[in-house]
Amino acid sequence: MPLAAAGSFLRGTAFAAPAIVTSDKLRPKMPFGVQSGDVTADGAIIWSRADRAARMIVEHATTESFKDARRVVGPAALETSDFTARVDLSGLPAGQRVFYSVQFQSLEDSKALSEPVTGSFNTVPDGRRDVSFVWGGDVCGQGWGINPDFGGMKIFESMRRLQPDFFIHSGDTIYADNPIAAEAALDDGQIWKNLTSEEKSKVAETLDEFRGAYRYNLLDENLRRFNAEVPMLAQWDDHEVRNNWFPGQQLLDDARYTVKSVDLLAARAKRAFLDYLPLRFDAADPERIFRSFQRGPLLDVIMLDERSYRGVNTPNRQTSESDETTFLGATQMDWVKQRLLSSKATWKVIASDMPVGIVVKDGANYEAFANGDGPALGRELELAGLLSFIKKNRIKNVVWVTADVHYCAAHHYDPARAQFTDFDPFWEFVAGPLNAGTFGPGEMDNTFGPEVKFTGIPKGMKPNRSPKEGLQFFGAVKIDGSSSVMTVSLHNIDGTRLHSVELPPAV
């Protein structure tokens, strides 16, 4: 199916036409649009992909007319990065809408330039202003891909209409282990029809197959439009590699895989993740995914990586910490504590790719912190240490947001209901899937005293509901610049608000 030009829905350009008319065949193409990410008060990552070897060129300005635009000649997009490239803009004004335009210049003919594609984003304010973001995860899972007859991945358009300052992608950015077939049968006898691609016809094993899963998602016009207007903070979970994976795992019993080493699959998967998402690379650790962002005086965002440093999945009942109970790992945990301790923001949002109190099983073993009712054991010991640290150091206004379990919910944790009690009460909000099968609700573990305040799915729901049933969910947060009150809301595929909570800041 031919795609409309990726920039057809965007306005404006900062580039004059080439002085010499060049054949369209010689011009690079940008079929997957543009993205921005890891935005700060004075910088942002701008990402795009060409269809051939070409040099990325970015212009940016504070007006949509691109008056007084600045031009940045970026890196060459080559085969080594699957023709993706990024520019780290700097020197931007704080608290400003920035407009940008991306073009690729052919490395075979300097006169051959792609059609420009534009986007925009808000830089971080340096004063007290309203702050807003949306979050969610789980894209193109369980065989539910891009269905043009349905309108594609419509939830991204619903999020875009809220005009948030940024988007937290909570993981499962792709489903490398879930092929996309042309058709899937629905319970009512109708047929769900997917766009298909060669790379998504099997589980991903090669680097190109992992990259192809990202290329597949970017075939969706809703996602491309969203990416052009809403900057992203991205983390990963398990399906970027394989369901419930952990370092050192061997796939001896899965006939779908000729590559049996999960470490090899994970290395290729991380390379594709870093190629296709607009992250700013850490010079000291270019593959690091955990990082933090200051969003002015009202908000700090702490992004976790609960996949790269974990121990093996076990029954999770150990009575003392060890390599087996590692989840974040010592280095990341020390970093999280330091970020919380040094934060001067009113609100501290921990973006966790897995939930705190929902039991997530892996056969007879466990995937996340929770392991069933009772005292803190196994991986819960690491979490208990963090919660105690937060209480001991009187760190206020810590809120957790997550996805992973394919339904939406609001959970309040309180030591008065808990088995482990050395912590202050806190909230956890769950959102997703964005375009995948709907499941749940999950069993709750009473170790940290959760109370389910809201669940967005009907009781007795049959698992793996398609997007057509509307049970796709995202979360939204708005912090009022005057009162500092945080409002957290959960929305369905059409953007309808299902539940909201107003959280006044503790002092």
Short mmCIF file of C-alpha atoms in Angstrom, two decimals:
data_model
loop_
_atom_site.label_atom_id
_atom_site.label_comp_id
_atom_site.label_asym_id
_atom_site.label_seq_id
_atom_site.Cartn_x
_atom_site.Cartn_y
_atom_site.Cartn_z
CA MET A 1 0.00 0.00 0.00
CA PRO A 2 1.58 3.32 -1.01
CA LEU A 3 2.02 5.79 1.81
CA ALA A 4 1.12 9.45 1.71
CA ALA A 5 4.12 11.74 2.00
CA ALA A 6 5.20 11.81 5.63
CA GLY A 7 5.17 15.59 5.69
CA SER A 8 1.80 16.07 3.98
CA PHE A 9 0.11 16.98 7.25
CA LEU A 10 2.81 19.47 8.29
CA ARG A 11 3.10 23.14 7.47
CA GLY A 12 5.90 25.45 6.58
CA THR A 13 9.48 25.04 5.42
CA ALA A 14 12.75 26.78 6.17
CA PHE A 15 14.50 25.79 2.95
CA ALA A 16 14.54 27.40 -0.43
CA ALA A 17 14.14 25.15 -3.46
CA PRO A 18 17.39 23.93 -5.05
CA ALA A 19 18.72 26.27 -7.68
CA ILE A 20 18.85 23.43 -10.19
CA VAL A 21 15.87 21.17 -10.74
CA THR A 22 16.77 17.68 -9.59
CA SER A 23 15.06 14.45 -10.53
CA ASP A 24 12.82 13.11 -7.76
CA LYS A 25 14.58 9.76 -8.10
CA LEU A 26 17.84 11.35 -6.93
CA ARG A 27 16.29 13.08 -3.95
CA PRO A 28 16.40 11.34 -0.56
CA LYS A 29 13.03 10.50 0.95
CA MET A 30 11.88 10.74 4.59
CA PRO A 31 9.06 8.19 4.82
CA PHE A 32 9.03 8.03 8.63
CA GLY A 33 8.75 11.71 9.49
CA VAL A 34 10.55 13.41 12.36
CA GLN A 35 10.74 13.07 16.13
CA SER A 36 12.03 15.18 19.00
CA GLY A 37 13.05 13.94 22.40
CA ASP A 38 14.99 14.43 25.64
CA VAL A 39 14.07 18.13 25.62
CA THR A 40 15.70 20.44 28.17
CA ALA A 41 15.47 24.18 28.82
CA ASP A 42 17.98 24.90 26.05
CA GLY A 43 18.25 21.74 23.96
CA ALA A 44 16.52 18.86 22.20
CA ILE A 45 17.28 15.80 20.11
CA ILE A 46 15.87 15.91 16.57
CA TRP A 47 15.59 12.54 14.81
CA SER A 48 14.74 11.37 11.33
CA ARG A 49 15.57 8.69 8.77
CA ALA A 50 16.47 8.91 5.11
CA ASP A 51 15.98 6.17 2.54
CA ARG A 52 19.62 6.30 1.45
CA ALA A 53 23.03 7.69 2.41
CA ALA A 54 22.45 11.41 3.05
CA ARG A 55 23.39 14.23 5.39
CA MET A 56 20.86 15.52 7.91
CA ILE A 57 20.24 19.28 7.95
CA VAL A 58 18.06 20.97 10.59
CA GLU A 59 16.76 24.52 10.74
CA HIS A 60 14.96 25.85 13.80
CA ALA A 61 13.25 29.05 14.88
CA THR A 62 10.81 30.39 17.44
CA THR A 63 8.21 31.27 14.81
CA GLU A 64 6.34 29.02 12.41
CA SER A 65 7.42 31.30 9.56
CA PHE A 66 11.05 30.39 10.38
CA LYS A 67 12.07 34.03 10.55
CA ASP A 68 15.71 34.30 11.69
CA ALA A 69 16.09 30.52 11.58
CA ARG A 70 19.34 28.87 12.62
CA ARG A 71 20.82 26.13 10.42
CA VAL A 72 22.63 23.07 11.77
CA VAL A 73 24.43 20.69 9.43
CA GLY A 74 24.18 17.31 11.09
CA PRO A 75 25.72 13.86 10.65
CA ALA A 76 25.58 11.55 7.68
CA ALA A 77 22.85 8.93 7.79
CA LEU A 78 24.56 5.71 6.71
CA GLU A 79 23.93 1.99 6.57
CA THR A 80 25.52 1.56 10.02
CA SER A 81 22.54 3.32 11.65
CA ASP A 82 19.94 2.11 9.12
CA PHE A 83 20.06 5.63 7.64
CA THR A 84 18.78 7.19 10.88
CA ALA A 85 20.39 10.36 12.18
CA ARG A 86 19.93 12.85 14.99
CA VAL A 87 21.00 16.39 15.81
CA ASP A 88 21.38 17.64 19.38
CA LEU A 89 20.14 21.21 19.23
CA SER A 90 21.57 23.60 21.81
CA GLY A 91 21.27 27.25 22.77
CA LEU A 92 17.47 27.22 22.60
CA PRO A 93 15.35 29.69 24.60
CA ALA A 94 13.63 28.32 27.72
CA GLY A 95 9.86 28.00 27.88
CA GLN A 96 9.41 28.51 24.15
CA ARG A 97 7.68 26.71 21.29
CA VAL A 98 10.46 25.83 18.87
CA PHE A 99 9.72 25.00 15.23
CA TYR A 100 12.14 22.88 13.24
CA SER A 101 12.54 21.58 9.72
CA VAL A 102 14.57 18.58 8.62
CA GLN A 103 16.01 17.89 5.20
CA PHE A 104 18.45 15.28 3.89
CA GLN A 105 21.12 16.09 1.32
CA SER A 106 22.23 13.24 -0.90
CA LEU A 107 25.84 12.15 -0.43
CA GLU A 108 26.00 11.23 -4.10
CA ASP A 109 24.65 14.49 -5.50
CA SER A 110 24.84 17.58 -3.27
CA LYS A 111 22.12 19.28 -5.32
CA ALA A 112 19.65 16.52 -4.45
CA LEU A 113 17.68 17.46 -1.32
CA SER A 114 14.69 15.77 0.21
CA GLU A 115 11.41 17.53 0.68
CA PRO A 116 11.52 19.11 4.15
CA VAL A 117 9.46 17.80 7.04
CA THR A 118 8.65 20.06 9.98
CA GLY A 119 7.89 19.61 13.64
CA SER A 120 7.77 21.53 16.89
CA PHE A 121 8.19 21.15 20.65
CA ASN A 122 8.15 23.14 23.89
CA THR A 123 11.41 23.70 25.72
CA VAL A 124 11.42 23.47 29.51
CA PRO A 125 10.34 26.68 31.26
CA ASP A 126 12.67 28.33 33.76
CA GLY A 127 9.80 29.67 35.88
CA ARG A 128 6.51 28.45 37.35
CA ARG A 129 4.29 27.52 34.45
CA ASP A 130 1.76 24.77 33.90
CA VAL A 131 3.43 21.47 32.98
CA SER A 132 1.63 18.66 31.17
CA PHE A 133 2.52 15.25 29.83
CA VAL A 134 0.94 12.01 28.65
CA TRP A 135 2.22 8.48 29.08
CA GLY A 136 1.56 4.90 28.03
CA GLY A 137 3.16 1.85 26.48
CA ASP A 138 2.57 -1.37 24.56
CA VAL A 139 2.45 -0.74 20.79
CA CYS A 140 1.53 -3.33 18.13
CA GLY A 141 1.39 -6.32 20.44
CA GLN A 142 -0.47 -9.63 20.25
CA GLY A 143 -0.79 -9.31 16.47
CA TRP A 144 -2.88 -6.12 16.59
CA GLY A 145 -1.02 -3.91 14.16
CA ILE A 146 -1.87 -0.93 11.98
CA ASN A 147 -5.39 -1.30 10.58
CA PRO A 148 -6.12 1.46 8.02
CA ASP A 149 -9.82 0.53 7.93
CA PHE A 150 -9.97 1.22 11.67
CA GLY A 151 -8.11 4.51 11.30
CA GLY A 152 -4.69 3.24 12.34
CA MET A 153 -3.34 3.78 15.83
CA LYS A 154 -5.99 6.33 16.75
CA ILE A 155 -4.93 6.75 20.36
CA PHE A 156 -1.89 8.79 19.27
CA GLU A 157 -4.21 11.34 17.68
CA SER A 158 -6.23 11.48 20.93
CA MET A 159 -3.05 12.19 22.89
CA ARG A 160 -1.88 14.79 20.37
CA ARG A 161 -5.13 16.73 20.70
CA LEU A 162 -4.35 17.37 24.38
CA GLN A 163 -1.21 19.27 23.26
CA PRO A 164 0.99 17.96 26.09
CA ASP A 165 4.48 19.27 26.70
CA PHE A 166 5.93 15.78 26.32
CA PHE A 167 5.20 12.04 26.19
CA ILE A 168 6.68 9.31 28.38
CA HIS A 169 6.87 6.07 26.41
CA SER A 170 6.80 3.52 29.21
CA GLY A 171 8.19 0.64 27.18
CA ASP A 172 7.20 -2.13 24.82
CA THR A 173 7.82 0.41 22.10
CA ILE A 174 7.68 -2.55 19.70
CA TYR A 175 6.78 -6.24 19.97
CA ALA A 176 9.84 -7.91 18.49
CA ASP A 177 8.47 -11.32 19.47
CA ASN A 178 4.94 -10.81 18.06
CA PRO A 179 4.67 -11.17 14.25
CA ILE A 180 1.98 -9.17 12.44
CA ALA A 181 -0.22 -11.21 10.10
CA ALA A 182 -2.38 -9.67 7.38
CA GLU A 183 -5.59 -10.67 9.16
CA ALA A 184 -6.83 -11.57 12.62
CA ALA A 185 -10.26 -12.97 13.43
CA LEU A 186 -12.48 -11.01 15.84
CA ASP A 187 -15.00 -12.60 18.18
CA ASP A 188 -17.94 -11.12 16.25
CA GLY A 189 -16.86 -12.86 13.04
CA GLN A 190 -15.34 -9.77 11.47
CA ILE A 191 -11.74 -9.57 10.30
CA TRP A 192 -9.07 -7.19 11.62
CA LYS A 193 -6.79 -6.25 8.69
CA ASN A 194 -3.19 -5.21 9.31
CA LEU A 195 -0.59 -3.50 7.22
CA THR A 196 2.24 -6.00 6.93
CA SER A 197 5.98 -5.95 6.32
CA GLU A 198 8.59 -8.62 5.71
CA GLU A 199 10.42 -7.90 8.96
CA LYS A 200 7.21 -8.32 11.00
CA SER A 201 6.40 -11.69 9.46
CA LYS A 202 8.47 -13.52 12.12
CA VAL A 203 10.09 -12.95 15.50
CA ALA A 204 13.00 -10.49 15.33
CA GLU A 205 16.46 -12.03 15.48
CA THR A 206 18.65 -10.02 13.12
CA LEU A 207 19.46 -6.37 13.61
CA ASP A 208 17.45 -5.49 10.51
CA GLU A 209 14.42 -7.37 11.84
CA PHE A 210 14.53 -5.44 15.12
CA ARG A 211 14.89 -2.18 13.20
CA GLY A 212 12.09 -3.29 10.91
CA ALA A 213 9.70 -3.46 13.87
CA TYR A 214 10.28 0.26 14.47
CA ARG A 215 9.91 1.01 10.78
CA TYR A 216 6.61 -0.86 10.86
CA ASN A 217 5.18 1.26 13.69
CA LEU A 218 6.20 4.43 11.85
CA LEU A 219 4.00 3.48 8.90
CA ASP A 220 1.14 4.84 11.00
CA GLU A 221 0.16 8.41 10.13
CA ASN A 222 -1.23 9.09 13.61
CA LEU A 223 2.08 8.18 15.21
CA ARG A 224 4.10 10.28 12.75
CA ARG A 225 1.87 13.30 13.34
CA PHE A 226 2.13 12.82 17.09
CA ASN A 227 5.92 12.48 16.94
CA ALA A 228 6.20 15.71 14.99
CA GLU A 229 4.37 17.70 17.67
CA VAL A 230 5.07 15.99 21.01
CA PRO A 231 8.62 15.30 22.23
CA MET A 232 9.31 11.89 23.74
CA LEU A 233 11.07 10.48 26.78
CA ALA A 234 11.52 6.80 25.95
CA GLN A 235 12.35 3.73 28.03
CA TRP A 236 12.19 0.06 27.20
CA ASP A 237 10.67 -3.05 28.78
CA ASP A 238 10.70 -6.68 27.61
CA HIS A 239 9.07 -6.87 24.17
CA GLU A 240 11.77 -4.77 22.55
CA VAL A 241 13.64 -8.09 22.81
CA ARG A 242 11.31 -10.92 23.86
CA ASN A 243 8.58 -11.54 26.41
CA ASN A 244 9.88 -11.64 30.02
CA TRP A 245 13.55 -11.76 29.03
CA PHE A 246 16.44 -11.42 31.45
CA PRO A 247 20.22 -11.25 30.92
CA GLY A 248 21.90 -14.61 30.43
CA GLN A 249 18.72 -16.40 29.34
CA GLN A 250 18.94 -19.18 26.74
CA LEU A 251 15.92 -19.93 24.49
CA LEU A 252 16.35 -23.68 24.39
CA ASP A 253 12.63 -24.46 24.25
CA ASP A 254 11.42 -21.83 21.78
CA ALA A 255 11.54 -23.23 18.25
CA ARG A 256 10.75 -19.84 16.74
CA TYR A 257 14.32 -18.71 17.45
CA THR A 258 17.45 -19.89 15.70
CA VAL A 259 19.41 -17.43 17.86
CA LYS A 260 19.27 -18.96 21.34
CA SER A 261 21.28 -16.37 23.29
CA VAL A 262 19.07 -13.65 24.73
CA ASP A 263 22.17 -11.54 25.35
CA LEU A 264 22.85 -11.48 21.60
CA LEU A 265 19.21 -10.70 20.83
CA ALA A 266 19.20 -7.96 23.49
CA ALA A 267 22.34 -6.35 22.09
CA ARG A 268 20.76 -6.14 18.65
CA ALA A 269 17.47 -4.98 20.13
CA LYS A 270 19.11 -2.19 22.13
CA ARG A 271 20.98 -1.04 19.03
CA ALA A 272 17.68 -0.78 17.15
CA PHE A 273 16.00 0.98 20.13
CA LEU A 274 18.78 3.57 20.24
CA ASP A 275 18.74 3.98 16.44
CA TYR A 276 15.01 4.64 16.21
CA LEU A 277 14.10 6.65 19.32
CA PRO A 278 15.17 10.25 20.00
CA LEU A 279 17.42 9.71 23.02
CA ARG A 280 20.43 11.81 23.92
CA PHE A 281 23.40 9.47 24.27
CA ASP A 282 25.49 9.59 27.42
CA ALA A 283 29.12 10.05 26.39
CA ALA A 284 30.35 7.88 29.27
CA ASP A 285 27.76 5.13 28.67
CA PRO A 286 26.19 5.44 25.19
CA GLU A 287 23.84 2.47 25.76
CA ARG A 288 22.41 3.76 29.04
CA ILE A 289 18.63 4.09 29.08
CA PHE A 290 17.99 5.28 32.66
CA ARG A 291 18.23 9.08 32.90
CA SER A 292 16.42 12.07 34.41
CA PHE A 293 14.94 15.35 33.27
CA GLN A 294 14.30 18.60 35.08
CA ARG A 295 11.05 20.17 33.90
CA GLY A 296 11.35 23.51 35.68
CA PRO A 297 10.60 24.10 39.38
CA LEU A 298 7.48 21.91 39.38
CA LEU A 299 8.65 18.55 38.04
CA ASP A 300 11.57 16.16 37.78
CA VAL A 301 11.16 12.95 35.77
CA ILE A 302 13.28 9.92 36.70
CA MET A 303 13.34 7.27 33.96
CA LEU A 304 14.17 3.73 35.10
CA ASP A 305 15.58 0.72 33.25
CA GLU A 306 14.24 -2.40 34.96
CA ARG A 307 15.44 -4.78 32.28
CA SER A 308 19.17 -4.39 31.61
CA TYR A 309 20.53 -5.00 35.11
CA ARG A 310 18.10 -7.53 36.61
CA GLY A 311 18.90 -11.01 37.79
CA VAL A 312 17.15 -14.11 36.50
CA ASN A 313 13.41 -14.53 36.98
CA THR A 314 12.87 -16.81 39.98
CA PRO A 315 10.08 -17.64 42.48
CA ASN A 316 11.22 -14.33 44.02
CA ARG A 317 11.00 -15.40 47.67
CA GLN A 318 14.60 -14.82 48.80
CA THR A 319 14.93 -13.45 52.33
CA SER A 320 18.07 -11.40 51.64
CA GLU A 321 19.35 -9.39 48.70
CA SER A 322 21.66 -11.10 46.22
CA ASP A 323 22.47 -11.21 42.51
CA GLU A 324 19.22 -13.15 42.04
CA THR A 325 17.09 -10.38 43.59
CA THR A 326 18.70 -7.53 41.62
CA PHE A 327 16.20 -5.47 39.65
CA LEU A 328 17.58 -1.96 39.15
CA GLY A 329 21.08 -2.91 40.26
CA ALA A 330 23.33 -1.09 42.70
CA THR A 331 24.61 1.56 40.29
CA GLN A 332 21.17 2.54 39.05
CA MET A 333 19.67 2.42 42.55
CA ASP A 334 22.36 4.72 43.92
CA TRP A 335 21.70 7.08 41.01
CA VAL A 336 17.93 7.07 41.65
CA LYS A 337 18.45 7.88 45.33
CA GLN A 338 20.84 10.71 44.50
CA ARG A 339 18.45 12.17 41.93
CA LEU A 340 15.60 12.10 44.46
CA LEU A 341 17.78 13.56 47.19
CA SER A 342 19.06 16.40 45.02
CA SER A 343 15.73 17.26 43.39
CA LYS A 344 14.38 20.71 44.18
CA ALA A 345 11.22 20.19 42.11
CA THR A 346 7.83 20.09 43.78
CA TRP A 347 6.93 16.76 42.14
CA LYS A 348 9.16 13.78 41.45
CA VAL A 349 7.70 11.36 38.88
CA ILE A 350 9.32 7.94 38.69
CA ALA A 351 8.71 6.46 35.23
CA SER A 352 8.86 2.72 35.87
CA ASP A 353 8.56 0.27 33.01
CA MET A 354 6.96 -2.27 35.38
CA PRO A 355 4.33 -1.84 38.12
CA VAL A 356 5.00 -1.88 41.87
CA GLY A 357 2.19 -3.98 43.29
CA ILE A 358 0.69 -5.94 40.38
CA VAL A 359 1.74 -9.59 40.25
CA VAL A 360 3.33 -10.28 36.83
CA LYS A 361 4.10 -13.98 36.46
CA ASP A 362 6.60 -15.74 34.20
CA GLY A 363 5.42 -19.33 34.40
CA ALA A 364 6.23 -20.45 37.94
CA ASN A 365 8.50 -17.42 38.37
CA TYR A 366 7.89 -13.68 38.67
CA GLU A 367 8.67 -10.82 36.30
CA ALA A 368 8.38 -7.67 38.39
CA PHE A 369 8.73 -6.70 42.07
CA ALA A 370 5.54 -8.36 43.32
CA ASN A 371 5.52 -12.04 44.31
CA GLY A 372 2.21 -12.45 46.15
CA ASP A 373 0.99 -11.42 49.59
CA GLY A 374 3.31 -11.30 52.57
CA PRO A 375 6.47 -9.58 53.79
CA ALA A 376 9.03 -8.02 51.47
CA LEU A 377 10.98 -10.81 49.76
CA GLY A 378 13.08 -11.25 46.63
CA ARG A 379 13.06 -8.20 44.37
CA GLU A 380 10.71 -6.46 46.79
CA LEU A 381 13.69 -6.00 49.13
CA GLU A 382 15.30 -3.58 46.67
CA LEU A 383 12.06 -1.61 46.37
CA ALA A 384 11.56 -1.62 50.15
CA GLY A 385 15.01 -0.07 50.54
CA LEU A 386 14.14 2.69 48.10
CA LEU A 387 10.80 3.45 49.76
CA SER A 388 12.46 3.57 53.19
CA PHE A 389 15.12 5.92 51.82
CA ILE A 390 12.42 8.26 50.52
CA LYS A 391 10.73 8.31 53.93
CA LYS A 392 13.95 8.70 55.93
CA ASN A 393 15.06 11.66 53.83
CA ARG A 394 11.60 13.27 53.88
CA ILE A 395 11.36 13.35 50.10
CA LYS A 396 7.84 14.47 49.31
CA ASN A 397 5.51 14.20 46.33
CA VAL A 398 6.86 11.07 44.64
CA VAL A 399 4.45 9.59 42.08
CA TRP A 400 4.97 6.44 39.99
CA VAL A 401 3.72 6.03 36.40
CA THR A 402 3.92 2.77 34.46
CA ALA A 403 2.40 0.58 31.73
CA ASP A 404 3.24 -3.10 30.89
CA VAL A 405 0.04 -4.85 32.07
CA HIS A 406 -2.29 -3.71 29.24
CA TYR A 407 -5.02 -1.94 31.21
CA CYS A 408 -5.33 1.30 33.15
CA ALA A 409 -5.62 1.70 36.91
CA ALA A 410 -5.00 4.02 39.85
CA HIS A 411 -3.37 2.51 42.96
CA HIS A 412 -2.75 4.13 46.34
CA TYR A 413 -0.13 2.53 48.63
CA ASP A 414 -0.30 3.06 52.38
CA PRO A 415 1.75 1.52 55.22
CA ALA A 416 -1.44 1.26 57.29
CA ARG A 417 -2.56 -1.53 54.92
CA ALA A 418 0.89 -3.01 54.27
CA GLN A 419 3.05 -5.92 55.39
CA PHE A 420 6.17 -3.78 54.99
CA THR A 421 5.48 -0.45 56.69
CA ASP A 422 8.62 1.71 56.61
CA PHE A 423 7.46 4.09 53.87
CA ASP A 424 5.23 7.09 53.24
CA PRO A 425 1.98 6.71 51.25
CA PHE A 426 2.28 7.17 47.49
CA TRP A 427 0.33 6.82 44.23
CA GLU A 428 0.97 4.63 41.20
CA PHE A 429 -0.88 5.14 37.92
CA VAL A 430 -1.00 2.54 35.16
CA ALA A 431 -1.83 3.23 31.48
CA GLY A 432 -1.83 1.23 28.27
CA PRO A 433 -2.03 -0.50 25.94
CA LEU A 434 -1.65 2.11 23.22
CA ASN A 435 -2.21 -0.36 20.38
CA ALA A 436 -2.14 -3.96 21.59
CA GLY A 437 -4.30 -6.59 23.23
CA THR A 438 -6.10 -5.58 26.44
CA PHE A 439 -5.72 -7.83 29.50
CA GLY A 440 -6.24 -7.76 33.25
CA PRO A 441 -6.82 -6.81 35.88
CA GLY A 442 -3.79 -8.29 37.58
CA GLU A 443 -3.64 -9.74 41.07
CA MET A 444 -2.51 -7.19 43.66
CA ASP A 445 0.23 -8.00 46.19
CA ASN A 446 -0.43 -6.63 49.70
CA THR A 447 3.24 -6.18 50.67
CA PHE A 448 3.14 -2.39 50.23
CA GLY A 449 -0.55 -1.96 51.01
CA PRO A 450 -2.11 -1.10 47.64
CA GLU A 451 -5.72 -0.03 47.27
CA VAL A 452 -7.19 -0.15 43.79
CA LYS A 453 -8.98 3.18 43.39
CA PHE A 454 -9.91 2.64 39.73
CA THR A 455 -9.62 0.03 37.00
CA GLY A 456 -10.59 0.88 33.43
CA ILE A 457 -11.71 -2.54 32.19
CA PRO A 458 -14.98 -4.39 32.79
CA LYS A 459 -15.19 -7.24 35.29
CA GLY A 460 -14.83 -10.69 33.76
CA MET A 461 -13.38 -9.32 30.52
CA LYS A 462 -12.11 -11.95 28.11
CA PRO A 463 -8.34 -11.42 27.63
CA ASN A 464 -6.63 -10.03 24.53
CA ARG A 465 -9.31 -7.56 23.43
CA SER A 466 -8.54 -5.87 20.13
CA PRO A 467 -8.20 -2.08 19.75
CA LYS A 468 -11.60 -2.13 18.02
CA GLU A 469 -13.27 -2.62 21.42
CA GLY A 470 -11.95 0.76 22.59
CA LEU A 471 -10.16 -0.58 25.67
CA GLN A 472 -6.90 1.17 24.88
CA PHE A 473 -5.69 3.66 27.49
CA PHE A 474 -3.27 6.50 28.11
CA GLY A 475 -2.56 8.64 31.14
CA ALA A 476 -2.28 12.41 31.37
CA VAL A 477 -0.76 14.69 34.00
CA LYS A 478 -1.15 18.43 34.43
CA ILE A 479 0.58 20.42 37.16
CA ASP A 480 -0.90 23.84 37.80
CA GLY A 481 1.75 26.54 37.71
CA SER A 482 0.09 28.61 40.43
CA SER A 483 -1.13 26.05 42.96
CA SER A 484 1.31 23.20 42.15
CA VAL A 485 -1.66 20.79 42.26
CA MET A 486 -1.07 17.69 40.12
CA THR A 487 -4.09 16.31 38.27
CA VAL A 488 -3.68 12.77 36.97
CA SER A 489 -6.28 11.42 34.55
CA LEU A 490 -6.79 8.17 32.66
CA HIS A 491 -8.27 8.25 29.14
CA ASN A 492 -9.55 5.76 26.57
CA ILE A 493 -8.75 5.44 22.88
CA ASP A 494 -10.99 8.38 21.94
CA GLY A 495 -9.50 10.62 24.61
CA THR A 496 -12.51 10.36 26.93
CA ARG A 497 -11.50 10.96 30.55
CA LEU A 498 -12.41 7.89 32.60
CA HIS A 499 -10.95 8.81 35.98
CA SER A 500 -8.98 11.65 37.54
CA VAL A 501 -7.32 12.45 40.85
CA GLU A 502 -6.20 15.84 42.14
CA LEU A 503 -3.06 15.63 44.27
CA PRO A 504 -2.18 18.69 46.37
CA PRO A 505 1.57 18.92 47.06
CA ALA A 506 2.79 18.00 50.52
CA VAL A 507 5.13 20.49 52.17
#
